[in-house]
PDB file of C-alpha atoms in Angstrom:
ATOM      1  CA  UNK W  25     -24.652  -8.222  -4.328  1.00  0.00           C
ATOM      2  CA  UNK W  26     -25.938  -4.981  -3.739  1.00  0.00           C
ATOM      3  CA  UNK W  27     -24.248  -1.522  -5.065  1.00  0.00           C
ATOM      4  CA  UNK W  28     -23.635  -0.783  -1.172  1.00  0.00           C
ATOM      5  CA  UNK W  29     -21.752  -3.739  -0.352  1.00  0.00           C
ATOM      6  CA  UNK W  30     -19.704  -3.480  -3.722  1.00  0.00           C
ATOM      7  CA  UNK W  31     -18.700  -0.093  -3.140  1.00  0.00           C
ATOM      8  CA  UNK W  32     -17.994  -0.632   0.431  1.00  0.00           C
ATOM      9  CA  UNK W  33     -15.452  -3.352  -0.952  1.00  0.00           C
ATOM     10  CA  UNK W  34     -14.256  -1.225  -3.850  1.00  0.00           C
ATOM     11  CA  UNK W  35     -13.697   1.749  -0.513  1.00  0.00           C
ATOM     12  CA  UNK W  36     -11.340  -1.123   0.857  1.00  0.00           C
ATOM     13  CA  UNK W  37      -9.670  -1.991  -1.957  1.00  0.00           C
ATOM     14  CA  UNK W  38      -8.639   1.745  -2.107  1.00  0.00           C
ATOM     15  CA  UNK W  39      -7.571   2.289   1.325  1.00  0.00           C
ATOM     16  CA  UNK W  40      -5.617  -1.020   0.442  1.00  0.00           C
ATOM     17  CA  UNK W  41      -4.384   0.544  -2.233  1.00  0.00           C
ATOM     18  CA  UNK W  42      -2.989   3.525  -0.808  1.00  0.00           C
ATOM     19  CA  UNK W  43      -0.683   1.675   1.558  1.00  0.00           C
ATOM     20  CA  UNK W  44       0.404  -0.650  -1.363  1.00  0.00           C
ATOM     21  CA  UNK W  45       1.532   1.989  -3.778  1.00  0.00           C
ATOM     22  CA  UNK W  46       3.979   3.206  -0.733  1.00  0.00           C
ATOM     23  CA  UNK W  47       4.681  -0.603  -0.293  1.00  0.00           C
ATOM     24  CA  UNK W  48       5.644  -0.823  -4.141  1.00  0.00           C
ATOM     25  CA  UNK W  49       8.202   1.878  -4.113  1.00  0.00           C
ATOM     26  CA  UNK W  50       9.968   0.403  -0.658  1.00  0.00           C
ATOM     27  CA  UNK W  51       9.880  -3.045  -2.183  1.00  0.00           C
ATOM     28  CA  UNK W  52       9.365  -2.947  -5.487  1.00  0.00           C
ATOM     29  CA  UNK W  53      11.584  -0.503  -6.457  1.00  0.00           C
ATOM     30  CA  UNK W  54      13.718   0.117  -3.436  1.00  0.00           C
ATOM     31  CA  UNK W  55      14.364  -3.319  -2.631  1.00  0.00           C
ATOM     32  CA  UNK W  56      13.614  -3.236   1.069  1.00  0.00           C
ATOM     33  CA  UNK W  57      11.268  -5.425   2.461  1.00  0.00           C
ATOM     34  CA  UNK W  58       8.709  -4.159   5.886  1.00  0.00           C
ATOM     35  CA  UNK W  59       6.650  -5.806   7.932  1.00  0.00           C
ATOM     36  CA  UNK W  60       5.891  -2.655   9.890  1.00  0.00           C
ATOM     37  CA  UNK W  61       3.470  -0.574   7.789  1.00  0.00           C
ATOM     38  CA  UNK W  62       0.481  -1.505   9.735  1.00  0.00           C
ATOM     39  CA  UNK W  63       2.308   0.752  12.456  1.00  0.00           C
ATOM     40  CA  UNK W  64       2.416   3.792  10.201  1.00  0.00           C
ATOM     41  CA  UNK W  65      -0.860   3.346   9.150  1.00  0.00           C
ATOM     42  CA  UNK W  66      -1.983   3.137  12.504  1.00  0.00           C
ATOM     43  CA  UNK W  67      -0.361   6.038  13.264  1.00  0.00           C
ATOM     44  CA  UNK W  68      -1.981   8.153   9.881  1.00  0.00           C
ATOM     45  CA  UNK W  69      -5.354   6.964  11.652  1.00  0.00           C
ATOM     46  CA  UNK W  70      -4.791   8.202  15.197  1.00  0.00           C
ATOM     47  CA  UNK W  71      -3.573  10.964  14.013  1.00  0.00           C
ATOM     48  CA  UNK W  72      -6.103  11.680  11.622  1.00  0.00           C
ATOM     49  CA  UNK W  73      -9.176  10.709  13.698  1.00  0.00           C
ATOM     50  CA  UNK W  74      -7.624  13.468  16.652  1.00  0.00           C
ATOM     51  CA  UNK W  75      -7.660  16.197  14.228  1.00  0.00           C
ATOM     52  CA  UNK W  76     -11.475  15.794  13.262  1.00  0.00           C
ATOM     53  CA  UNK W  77     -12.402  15.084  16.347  1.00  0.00           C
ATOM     54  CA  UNK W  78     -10.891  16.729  18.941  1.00  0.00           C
ATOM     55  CA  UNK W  79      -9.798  20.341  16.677  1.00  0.00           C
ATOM     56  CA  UNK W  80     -12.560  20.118  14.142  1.00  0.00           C
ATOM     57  CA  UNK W  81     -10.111  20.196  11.282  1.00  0.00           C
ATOM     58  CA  UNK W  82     -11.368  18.935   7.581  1.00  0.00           C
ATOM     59  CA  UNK W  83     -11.333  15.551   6.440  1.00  0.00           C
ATOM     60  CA  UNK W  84      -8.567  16.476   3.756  1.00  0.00           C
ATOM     61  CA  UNK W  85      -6.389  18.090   5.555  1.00  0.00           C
ATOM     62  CA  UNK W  86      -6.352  15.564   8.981  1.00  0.00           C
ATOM     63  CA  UNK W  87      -5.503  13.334   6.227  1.00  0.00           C
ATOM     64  CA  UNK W  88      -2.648  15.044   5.121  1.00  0.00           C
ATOM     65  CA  UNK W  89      -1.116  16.039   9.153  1.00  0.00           C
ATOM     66  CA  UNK W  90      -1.858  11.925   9.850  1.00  0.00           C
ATOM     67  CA  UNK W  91       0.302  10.861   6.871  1.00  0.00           C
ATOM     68  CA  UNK W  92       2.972  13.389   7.491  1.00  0.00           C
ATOM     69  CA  UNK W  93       2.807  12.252  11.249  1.00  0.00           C
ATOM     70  CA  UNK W  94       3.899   8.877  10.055  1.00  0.00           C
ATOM     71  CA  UNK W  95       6.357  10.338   7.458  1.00  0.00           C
ATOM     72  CA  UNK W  96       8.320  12.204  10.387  1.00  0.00           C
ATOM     73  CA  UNK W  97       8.000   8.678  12.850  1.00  0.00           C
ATOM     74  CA  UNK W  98       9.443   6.798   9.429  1.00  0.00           C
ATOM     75  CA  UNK W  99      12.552   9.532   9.632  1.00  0.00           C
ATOM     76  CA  UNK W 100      13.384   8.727  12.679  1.00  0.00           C
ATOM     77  CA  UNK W 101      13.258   4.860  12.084  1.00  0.00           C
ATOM     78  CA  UNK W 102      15.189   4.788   9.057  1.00  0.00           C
ATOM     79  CA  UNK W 103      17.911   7.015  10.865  1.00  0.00           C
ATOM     80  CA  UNK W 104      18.103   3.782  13.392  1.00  0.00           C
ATOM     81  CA  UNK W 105      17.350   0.842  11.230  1.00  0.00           C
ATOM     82  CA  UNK W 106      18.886   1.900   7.427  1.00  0.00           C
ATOM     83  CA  UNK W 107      22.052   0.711   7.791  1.00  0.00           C
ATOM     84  CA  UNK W 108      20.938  -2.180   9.086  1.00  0.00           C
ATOM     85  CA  UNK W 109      21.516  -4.872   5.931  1.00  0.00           C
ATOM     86  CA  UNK W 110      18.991  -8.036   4.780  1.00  0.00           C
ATOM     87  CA  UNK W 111      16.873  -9.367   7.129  1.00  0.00           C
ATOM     88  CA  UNK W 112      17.796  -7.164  10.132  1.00  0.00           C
ATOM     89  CA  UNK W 113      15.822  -3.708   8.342  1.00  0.00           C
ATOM     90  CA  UNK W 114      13.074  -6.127   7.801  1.00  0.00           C
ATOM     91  CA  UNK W 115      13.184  -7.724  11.336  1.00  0.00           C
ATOM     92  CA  UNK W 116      13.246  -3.924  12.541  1.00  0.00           C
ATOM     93  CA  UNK W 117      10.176  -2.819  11.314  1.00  0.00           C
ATOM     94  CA  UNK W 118       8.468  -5.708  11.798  1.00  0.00           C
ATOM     95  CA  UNK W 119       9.585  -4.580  16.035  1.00  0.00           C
ATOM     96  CA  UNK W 120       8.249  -1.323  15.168  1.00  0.00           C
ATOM     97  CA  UNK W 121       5.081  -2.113  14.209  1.00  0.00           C
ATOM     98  CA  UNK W 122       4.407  -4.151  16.774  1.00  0.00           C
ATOM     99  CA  UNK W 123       6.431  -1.811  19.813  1.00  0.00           C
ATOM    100  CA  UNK W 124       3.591   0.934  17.614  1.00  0.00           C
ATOM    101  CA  UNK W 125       0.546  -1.102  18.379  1.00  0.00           C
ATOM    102  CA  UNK W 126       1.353  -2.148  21.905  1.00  0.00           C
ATOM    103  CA  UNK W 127       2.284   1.999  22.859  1.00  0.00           C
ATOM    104  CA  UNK W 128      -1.165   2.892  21.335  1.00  0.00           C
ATOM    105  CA  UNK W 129      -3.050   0.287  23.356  1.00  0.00           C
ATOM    106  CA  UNK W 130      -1.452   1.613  26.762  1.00  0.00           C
ATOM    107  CA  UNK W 131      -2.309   5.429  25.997  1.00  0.00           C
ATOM    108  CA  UNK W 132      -5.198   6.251  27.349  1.00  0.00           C
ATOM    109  CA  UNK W 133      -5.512   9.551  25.353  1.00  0.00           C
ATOM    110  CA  UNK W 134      -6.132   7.686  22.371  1.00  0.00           C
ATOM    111  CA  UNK W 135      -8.907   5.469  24.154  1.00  0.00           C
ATOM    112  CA  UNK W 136      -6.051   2.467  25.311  1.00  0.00           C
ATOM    113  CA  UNK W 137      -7.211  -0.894  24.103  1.00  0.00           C
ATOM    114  CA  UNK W 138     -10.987   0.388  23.476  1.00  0.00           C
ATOM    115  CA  UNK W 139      -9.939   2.573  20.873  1.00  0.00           C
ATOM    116  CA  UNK W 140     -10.964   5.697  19.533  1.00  0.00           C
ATOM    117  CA  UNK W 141     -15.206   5.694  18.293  1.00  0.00           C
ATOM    118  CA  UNK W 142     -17.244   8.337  16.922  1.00  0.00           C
ATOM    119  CA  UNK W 143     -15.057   9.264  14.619  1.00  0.00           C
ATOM    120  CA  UNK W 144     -16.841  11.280  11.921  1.00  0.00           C
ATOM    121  CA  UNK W 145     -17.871   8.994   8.497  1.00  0.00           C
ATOM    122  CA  UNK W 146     -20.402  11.352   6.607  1.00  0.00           C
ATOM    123  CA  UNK W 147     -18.769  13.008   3.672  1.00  0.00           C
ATOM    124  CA  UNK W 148     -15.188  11.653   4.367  1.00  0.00           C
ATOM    125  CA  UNK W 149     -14.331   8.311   3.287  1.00  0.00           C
ATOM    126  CA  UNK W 150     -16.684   8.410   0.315  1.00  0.00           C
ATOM    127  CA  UNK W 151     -16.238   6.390  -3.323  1.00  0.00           C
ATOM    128  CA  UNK W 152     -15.265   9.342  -4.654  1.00  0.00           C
ATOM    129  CA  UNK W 153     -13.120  10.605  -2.225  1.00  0.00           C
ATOM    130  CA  UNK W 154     -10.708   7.278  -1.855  1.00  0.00           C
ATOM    131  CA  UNK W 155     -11.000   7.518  -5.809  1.00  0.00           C
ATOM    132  CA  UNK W 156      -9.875  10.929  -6.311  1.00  0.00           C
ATOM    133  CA  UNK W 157      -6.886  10.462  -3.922  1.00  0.00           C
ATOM    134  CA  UNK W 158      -5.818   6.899  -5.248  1.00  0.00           C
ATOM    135  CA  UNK W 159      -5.391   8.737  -8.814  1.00  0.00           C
ATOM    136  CA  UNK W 160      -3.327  11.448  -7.506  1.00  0.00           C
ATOM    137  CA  UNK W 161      -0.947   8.848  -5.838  1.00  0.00           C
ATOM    138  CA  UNK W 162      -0.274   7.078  -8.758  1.00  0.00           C
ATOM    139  CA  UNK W 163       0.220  10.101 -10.353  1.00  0.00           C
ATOM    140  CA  UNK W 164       2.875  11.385  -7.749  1.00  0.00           C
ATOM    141  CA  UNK W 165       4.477   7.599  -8.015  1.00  0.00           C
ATOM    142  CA  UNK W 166       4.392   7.453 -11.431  1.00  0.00           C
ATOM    143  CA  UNK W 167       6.154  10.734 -11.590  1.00  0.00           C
ATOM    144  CA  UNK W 168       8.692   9.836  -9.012  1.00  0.00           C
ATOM    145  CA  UNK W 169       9.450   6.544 -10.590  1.00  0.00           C
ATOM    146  CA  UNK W 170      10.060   8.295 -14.305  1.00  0.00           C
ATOM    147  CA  UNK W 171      12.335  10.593 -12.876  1.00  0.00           C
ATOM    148  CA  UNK W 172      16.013  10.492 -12.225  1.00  0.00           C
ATOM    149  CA  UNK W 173      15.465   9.661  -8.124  1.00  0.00           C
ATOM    150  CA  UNK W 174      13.224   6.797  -9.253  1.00  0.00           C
ATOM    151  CA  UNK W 175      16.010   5.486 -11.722  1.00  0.00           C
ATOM    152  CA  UNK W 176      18.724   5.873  -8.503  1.00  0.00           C
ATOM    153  CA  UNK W 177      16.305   3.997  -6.365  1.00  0.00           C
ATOM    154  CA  UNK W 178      15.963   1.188  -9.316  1.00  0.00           C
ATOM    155  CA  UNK W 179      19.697   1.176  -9.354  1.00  0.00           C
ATOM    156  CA  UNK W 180      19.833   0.708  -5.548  1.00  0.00           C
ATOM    157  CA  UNK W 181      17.572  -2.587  -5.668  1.00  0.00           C
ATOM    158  CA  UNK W 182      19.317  -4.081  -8.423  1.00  0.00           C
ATOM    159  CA  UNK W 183      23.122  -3.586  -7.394  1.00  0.00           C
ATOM    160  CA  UNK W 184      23.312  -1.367  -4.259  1.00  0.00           C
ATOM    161  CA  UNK W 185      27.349  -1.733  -4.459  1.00  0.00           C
ATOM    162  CA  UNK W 186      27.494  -0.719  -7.846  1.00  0.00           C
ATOM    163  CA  UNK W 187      24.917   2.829  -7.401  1.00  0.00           C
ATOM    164  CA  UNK W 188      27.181   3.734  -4.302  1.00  0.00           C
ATOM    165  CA  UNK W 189      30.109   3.270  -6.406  1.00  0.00           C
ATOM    166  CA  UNK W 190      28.906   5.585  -9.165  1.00  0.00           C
ATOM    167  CA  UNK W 191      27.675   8.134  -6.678  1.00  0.00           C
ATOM    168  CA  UNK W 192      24.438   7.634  -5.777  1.00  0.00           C
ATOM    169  CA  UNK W 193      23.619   8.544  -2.229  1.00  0.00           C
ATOM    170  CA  UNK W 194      22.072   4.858  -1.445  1.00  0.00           C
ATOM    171  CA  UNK W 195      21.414   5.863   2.567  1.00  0.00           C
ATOM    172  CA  UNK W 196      19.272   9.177   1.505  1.00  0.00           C
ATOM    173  CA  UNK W 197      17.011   7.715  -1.119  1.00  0.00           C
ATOM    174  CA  UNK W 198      16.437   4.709   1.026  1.00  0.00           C
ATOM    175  CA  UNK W 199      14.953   6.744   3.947  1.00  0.00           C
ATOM    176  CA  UNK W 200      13.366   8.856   1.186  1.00  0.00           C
ATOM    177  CA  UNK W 201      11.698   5.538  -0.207  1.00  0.00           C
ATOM    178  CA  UNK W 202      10.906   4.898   3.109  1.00  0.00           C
ATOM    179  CA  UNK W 203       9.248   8.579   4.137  1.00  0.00           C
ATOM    180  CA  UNK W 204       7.213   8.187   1.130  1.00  0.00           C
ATOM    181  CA  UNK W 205       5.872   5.006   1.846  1.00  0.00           C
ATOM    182  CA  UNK W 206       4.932   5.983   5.348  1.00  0.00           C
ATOM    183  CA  UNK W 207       3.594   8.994   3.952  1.00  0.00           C
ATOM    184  CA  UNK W 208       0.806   6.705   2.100  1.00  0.00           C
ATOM    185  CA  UNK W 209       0.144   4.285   4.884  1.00  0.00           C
ATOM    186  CA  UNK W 210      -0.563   7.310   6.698  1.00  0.00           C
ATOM    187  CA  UNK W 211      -2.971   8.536   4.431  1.00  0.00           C
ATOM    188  CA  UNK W 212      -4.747   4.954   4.134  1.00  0.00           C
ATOM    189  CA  UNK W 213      -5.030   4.599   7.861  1.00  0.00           C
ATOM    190  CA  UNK W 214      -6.959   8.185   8.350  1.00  0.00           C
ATOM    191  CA  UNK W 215      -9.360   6.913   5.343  1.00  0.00           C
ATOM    192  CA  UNK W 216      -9.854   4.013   7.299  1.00  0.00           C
ATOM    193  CA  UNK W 217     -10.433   5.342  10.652  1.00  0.00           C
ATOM    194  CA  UNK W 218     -12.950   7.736   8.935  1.00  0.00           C
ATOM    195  CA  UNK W 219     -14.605   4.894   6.890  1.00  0.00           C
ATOM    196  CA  UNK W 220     -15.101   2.726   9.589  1.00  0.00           C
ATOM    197  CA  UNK W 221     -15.999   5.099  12.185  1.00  0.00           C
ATOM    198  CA  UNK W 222     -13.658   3.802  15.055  1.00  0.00           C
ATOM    199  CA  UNK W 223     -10.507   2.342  15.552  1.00  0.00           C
ATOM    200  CA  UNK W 224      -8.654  -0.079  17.960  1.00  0.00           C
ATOM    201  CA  UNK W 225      -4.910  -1.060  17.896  1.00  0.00           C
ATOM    202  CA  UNK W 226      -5.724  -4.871  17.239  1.00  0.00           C
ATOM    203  CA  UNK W 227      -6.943  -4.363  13.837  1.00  0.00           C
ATOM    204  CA  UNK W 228      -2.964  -2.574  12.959  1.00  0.00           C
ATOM    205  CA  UNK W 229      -1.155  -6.449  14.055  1.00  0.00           C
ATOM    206  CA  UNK W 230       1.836  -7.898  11.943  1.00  0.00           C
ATOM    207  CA  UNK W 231      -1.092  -9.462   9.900  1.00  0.00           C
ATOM    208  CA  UNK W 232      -1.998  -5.816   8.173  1.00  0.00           C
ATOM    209  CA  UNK W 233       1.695  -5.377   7.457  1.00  0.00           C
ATOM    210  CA  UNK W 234       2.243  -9.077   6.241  1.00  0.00           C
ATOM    211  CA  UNK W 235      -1.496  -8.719   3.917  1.00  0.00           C
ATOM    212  CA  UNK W 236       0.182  -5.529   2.315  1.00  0.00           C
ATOM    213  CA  UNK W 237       3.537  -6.834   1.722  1.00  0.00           C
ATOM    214  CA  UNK W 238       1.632 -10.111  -0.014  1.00  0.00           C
ATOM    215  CA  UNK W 239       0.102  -7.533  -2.460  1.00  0.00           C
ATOM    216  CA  UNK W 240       2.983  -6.074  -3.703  1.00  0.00           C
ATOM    217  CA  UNK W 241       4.771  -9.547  -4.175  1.00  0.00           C
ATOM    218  CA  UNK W 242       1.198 -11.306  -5.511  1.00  0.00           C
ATOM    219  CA  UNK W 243       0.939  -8.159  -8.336  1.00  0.00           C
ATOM    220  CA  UNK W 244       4.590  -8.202  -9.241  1.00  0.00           C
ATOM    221  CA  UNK W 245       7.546  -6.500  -7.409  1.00  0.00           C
ATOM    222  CA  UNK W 246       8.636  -3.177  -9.650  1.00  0.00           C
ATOM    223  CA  UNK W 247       4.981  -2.665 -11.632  1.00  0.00           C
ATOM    224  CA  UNK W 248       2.652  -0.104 -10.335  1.00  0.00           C
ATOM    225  CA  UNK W 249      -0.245  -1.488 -12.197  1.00  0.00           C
ATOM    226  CA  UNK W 250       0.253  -5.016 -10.403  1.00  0.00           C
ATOM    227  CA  UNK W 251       0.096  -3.519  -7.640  1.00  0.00           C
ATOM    228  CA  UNK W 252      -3.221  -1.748  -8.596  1.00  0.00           C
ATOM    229  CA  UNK W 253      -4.820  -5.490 -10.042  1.00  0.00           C
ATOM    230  CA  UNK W 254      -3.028  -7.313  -6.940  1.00  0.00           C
ATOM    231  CA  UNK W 255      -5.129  -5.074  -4.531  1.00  0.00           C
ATOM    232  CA  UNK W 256      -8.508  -5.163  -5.990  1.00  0.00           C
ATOM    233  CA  UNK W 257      -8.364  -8.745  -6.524  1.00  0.00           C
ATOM    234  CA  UNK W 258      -6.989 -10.065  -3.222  1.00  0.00           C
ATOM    235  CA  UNK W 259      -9.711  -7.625  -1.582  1.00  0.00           C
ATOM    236  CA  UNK W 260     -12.344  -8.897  -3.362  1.00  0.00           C
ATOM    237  CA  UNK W 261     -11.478 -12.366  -3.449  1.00  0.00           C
ATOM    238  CA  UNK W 262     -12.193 -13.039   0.579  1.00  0.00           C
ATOM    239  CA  UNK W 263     -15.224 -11.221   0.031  1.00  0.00           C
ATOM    240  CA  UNK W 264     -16.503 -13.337  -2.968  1.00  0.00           C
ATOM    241  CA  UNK W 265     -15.821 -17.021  -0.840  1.00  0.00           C
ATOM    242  CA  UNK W 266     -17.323 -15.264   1.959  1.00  0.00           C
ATOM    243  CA  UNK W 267     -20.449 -18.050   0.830  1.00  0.00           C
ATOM    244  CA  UNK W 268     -17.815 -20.492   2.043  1.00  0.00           C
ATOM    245  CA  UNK W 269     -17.768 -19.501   6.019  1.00  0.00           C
ATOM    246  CA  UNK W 270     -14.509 -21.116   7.623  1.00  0.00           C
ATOM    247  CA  UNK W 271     -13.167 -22.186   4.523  1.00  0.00           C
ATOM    248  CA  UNK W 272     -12.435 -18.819   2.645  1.00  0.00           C
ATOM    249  CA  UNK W 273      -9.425 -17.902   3.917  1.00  0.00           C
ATOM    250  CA  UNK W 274      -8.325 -21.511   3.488  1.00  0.00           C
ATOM    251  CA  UNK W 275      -9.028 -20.580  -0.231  1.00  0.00           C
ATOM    252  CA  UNK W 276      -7.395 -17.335  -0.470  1.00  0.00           C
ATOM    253  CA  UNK W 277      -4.603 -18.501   0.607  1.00  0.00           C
ATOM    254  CA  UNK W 278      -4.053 -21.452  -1.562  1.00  0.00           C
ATOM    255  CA  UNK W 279      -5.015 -19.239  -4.258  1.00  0.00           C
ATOM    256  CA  UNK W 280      -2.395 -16.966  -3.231  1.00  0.00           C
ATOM    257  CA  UNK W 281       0.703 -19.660  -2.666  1.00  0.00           C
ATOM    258  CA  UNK W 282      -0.911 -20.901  -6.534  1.00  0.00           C
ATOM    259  CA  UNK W 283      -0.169 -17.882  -8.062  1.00  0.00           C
ATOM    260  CA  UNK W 284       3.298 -17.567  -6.473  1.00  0.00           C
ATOM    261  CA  UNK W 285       4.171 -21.208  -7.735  1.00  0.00           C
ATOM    262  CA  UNK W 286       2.887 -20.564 -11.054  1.00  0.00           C
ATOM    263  CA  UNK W 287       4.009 -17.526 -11.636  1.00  0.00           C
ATOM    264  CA  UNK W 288       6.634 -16.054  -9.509  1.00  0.00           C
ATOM    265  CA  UNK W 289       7.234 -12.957 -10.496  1.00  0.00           C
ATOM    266  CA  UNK W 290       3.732 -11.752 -10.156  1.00  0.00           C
ATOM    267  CA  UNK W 291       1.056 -11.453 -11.963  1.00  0.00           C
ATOM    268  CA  UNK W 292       2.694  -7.948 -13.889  1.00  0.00           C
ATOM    269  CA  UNK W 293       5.814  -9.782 -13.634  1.00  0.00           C
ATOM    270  CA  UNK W 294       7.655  -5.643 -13.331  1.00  0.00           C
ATOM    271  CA  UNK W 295       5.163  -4.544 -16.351  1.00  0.00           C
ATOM    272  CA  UNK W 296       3.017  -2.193 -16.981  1.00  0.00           C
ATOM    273  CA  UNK W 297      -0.535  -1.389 -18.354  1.00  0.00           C
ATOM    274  CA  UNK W 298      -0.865   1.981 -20.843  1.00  0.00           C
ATOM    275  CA  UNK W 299      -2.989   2.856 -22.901  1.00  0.00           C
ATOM    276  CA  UNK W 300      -0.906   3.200 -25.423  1.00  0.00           C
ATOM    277  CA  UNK W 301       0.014  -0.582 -25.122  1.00  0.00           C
ATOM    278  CA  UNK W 302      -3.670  -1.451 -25.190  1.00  0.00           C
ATOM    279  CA  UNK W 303      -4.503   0.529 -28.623  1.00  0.00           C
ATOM    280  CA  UNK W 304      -1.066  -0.575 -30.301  1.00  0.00           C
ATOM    281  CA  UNK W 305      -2.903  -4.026 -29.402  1.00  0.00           C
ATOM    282  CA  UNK W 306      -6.360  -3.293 -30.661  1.00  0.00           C
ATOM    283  CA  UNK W 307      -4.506  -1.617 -34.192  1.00  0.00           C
ATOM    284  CA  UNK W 308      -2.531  -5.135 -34.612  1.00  0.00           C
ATOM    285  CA  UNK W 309      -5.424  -7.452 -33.812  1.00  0.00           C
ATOM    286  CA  UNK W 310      -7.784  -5.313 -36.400  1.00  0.00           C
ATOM    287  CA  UNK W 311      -4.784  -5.555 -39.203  1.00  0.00           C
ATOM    288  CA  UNK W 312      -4.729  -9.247 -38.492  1.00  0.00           C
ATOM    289  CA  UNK W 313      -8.884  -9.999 -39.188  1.00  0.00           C
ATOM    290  CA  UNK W 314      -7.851  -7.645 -42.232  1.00  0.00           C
ATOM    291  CA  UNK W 315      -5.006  -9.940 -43.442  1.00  0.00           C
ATOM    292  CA  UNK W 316      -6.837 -13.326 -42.383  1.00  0.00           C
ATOM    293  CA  UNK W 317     -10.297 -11.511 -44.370  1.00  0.00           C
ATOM    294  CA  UNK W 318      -8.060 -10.493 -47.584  1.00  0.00           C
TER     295      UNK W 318
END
């Protein structure tokens, strides 16, 4: 494999990424499951695409209007759908993304069911670029998760009864769970409208949404680092069988329903990875080859 095609995959695994981390905070530590992110992201990547191409505005910034795009669309979804209890929210987006899709392939403005090309790639969607944003996301949703609206949120997904009862406003940090996660999947649909270089509606289907939602449940619902290992290994892994034509997705997938029956709480199982973890690990392993030595 050459460095191109590695860092092209490690690009994907970012933009992945992105939309995951938002995932992980709806799901993992929400508790509300959606089948309709593909729809913000297509959104983020419309959005996104228009601003550098049509009003010459910077890569970073189109970024930023294309996730906040989706943010505000999110708002007005959760308004309709949040009250809605079990299935039904996830049934709604899962409408959504789909009513999203078939709007954008009818409007004609945003190049119908052709799609948008020529959208600018050099110096946008770089390594570095989908690197630099990736850390500052799981710095914001590390931040969010350590602080007292990511404990209410916890509460919510384990007993939403109980955090209502003690005064936690459950409907408001739902559709602020929500916003957020848009927010992201915004984001990672202008990277990957500028990586790629077009877009069409048929690559945001129920299929995105369902791929994102089988990250955050393959890393391990509640653990921002599975997320993180869940996304670079079930990118890479349809690219590594790719040797195996037909039959690689036939392997992915058994791979994935493997781990699930194996281990079903993911492969974090709601952990996380720190470094201080990893050196409190190195210390005991060296006092050990001391002890066994002595």
């Amino acid at each position: 494999m050459s460095w191109g095609y590695i860092s092209g995959i490690l690009i994907l695994s970012g933009i992945n990424l992105m939309t995951v981390l938002g995932l992980s905070l709806l799901t993992g530590f929400t508790g509300m499951f959606s089948f309709g992110h593909a729809g913000f992201m297509a959104i983020g990547a419309y959005t996104a695409a228009t601003m550098t191409m049509k009003f010459a505005v910077p890569f970073i910034p189109a970024l930023l209007i294309g996730g906040v795009a989706a943010m505000i669309v999110s708002l007005f979804l959760g308004k309709l759908t949040l009250n809605l209890k079990g299935d039904y929210f996830c049934i709604a987006t899962l409408g959504f993304g789909e009513a999203t899709r078939l709007i954008l392939d009818n409007l004609q403005y945003f190049g119908g069911a052709r799609g948008l090309s020529g959208i600018p790639t050099e110096g946008t969607t770089t390594l570095l670029n989908v690197v630099l944003i990736n850390i500052v996301a799981v710095f914001v949703l590390v931040s969010i998760i350590r602080s007292r609206h990511g404990r209410n949120m916890v509460a919510i997904r384990e007993e939403e009864m109980a955090a209502q009862i003690i005064g936690i406003d459950v409907f408001k940090y739902k559709l602020t769970a929500l916003a957020i996660s848009a927010l992201y999947a915004g984001i990672a649909g202008g990277m990957l409208a500028h990586y790629l270089g077009y877009i069409q509606p048929t690559m945001f289907k129920m299929v995105k949404s369902t791929e994102m939602t089988i990250i955050v449940i393959f890393g391990g619902l509640g653990s921002i680092s599975g997320s993180v290992v869940g996304t670079v290994l079930l990118t890479f892994l349809p690219e590594i069988l790719r040797s195996f034509s037909d039959w690689r997705l036939v392997i992915y997938g058994a791979a994935v329903i493997l781990i699930m029956i194996t281990r079903p709480q993911g492969l974090m199982g709601g952990k996380e990875i720190s470094f201080k973890k990893i050196s409190l690990a190195i210390k005991n392993r060296k006092i050990k080859k001391e002890e066994v030595k002595s």
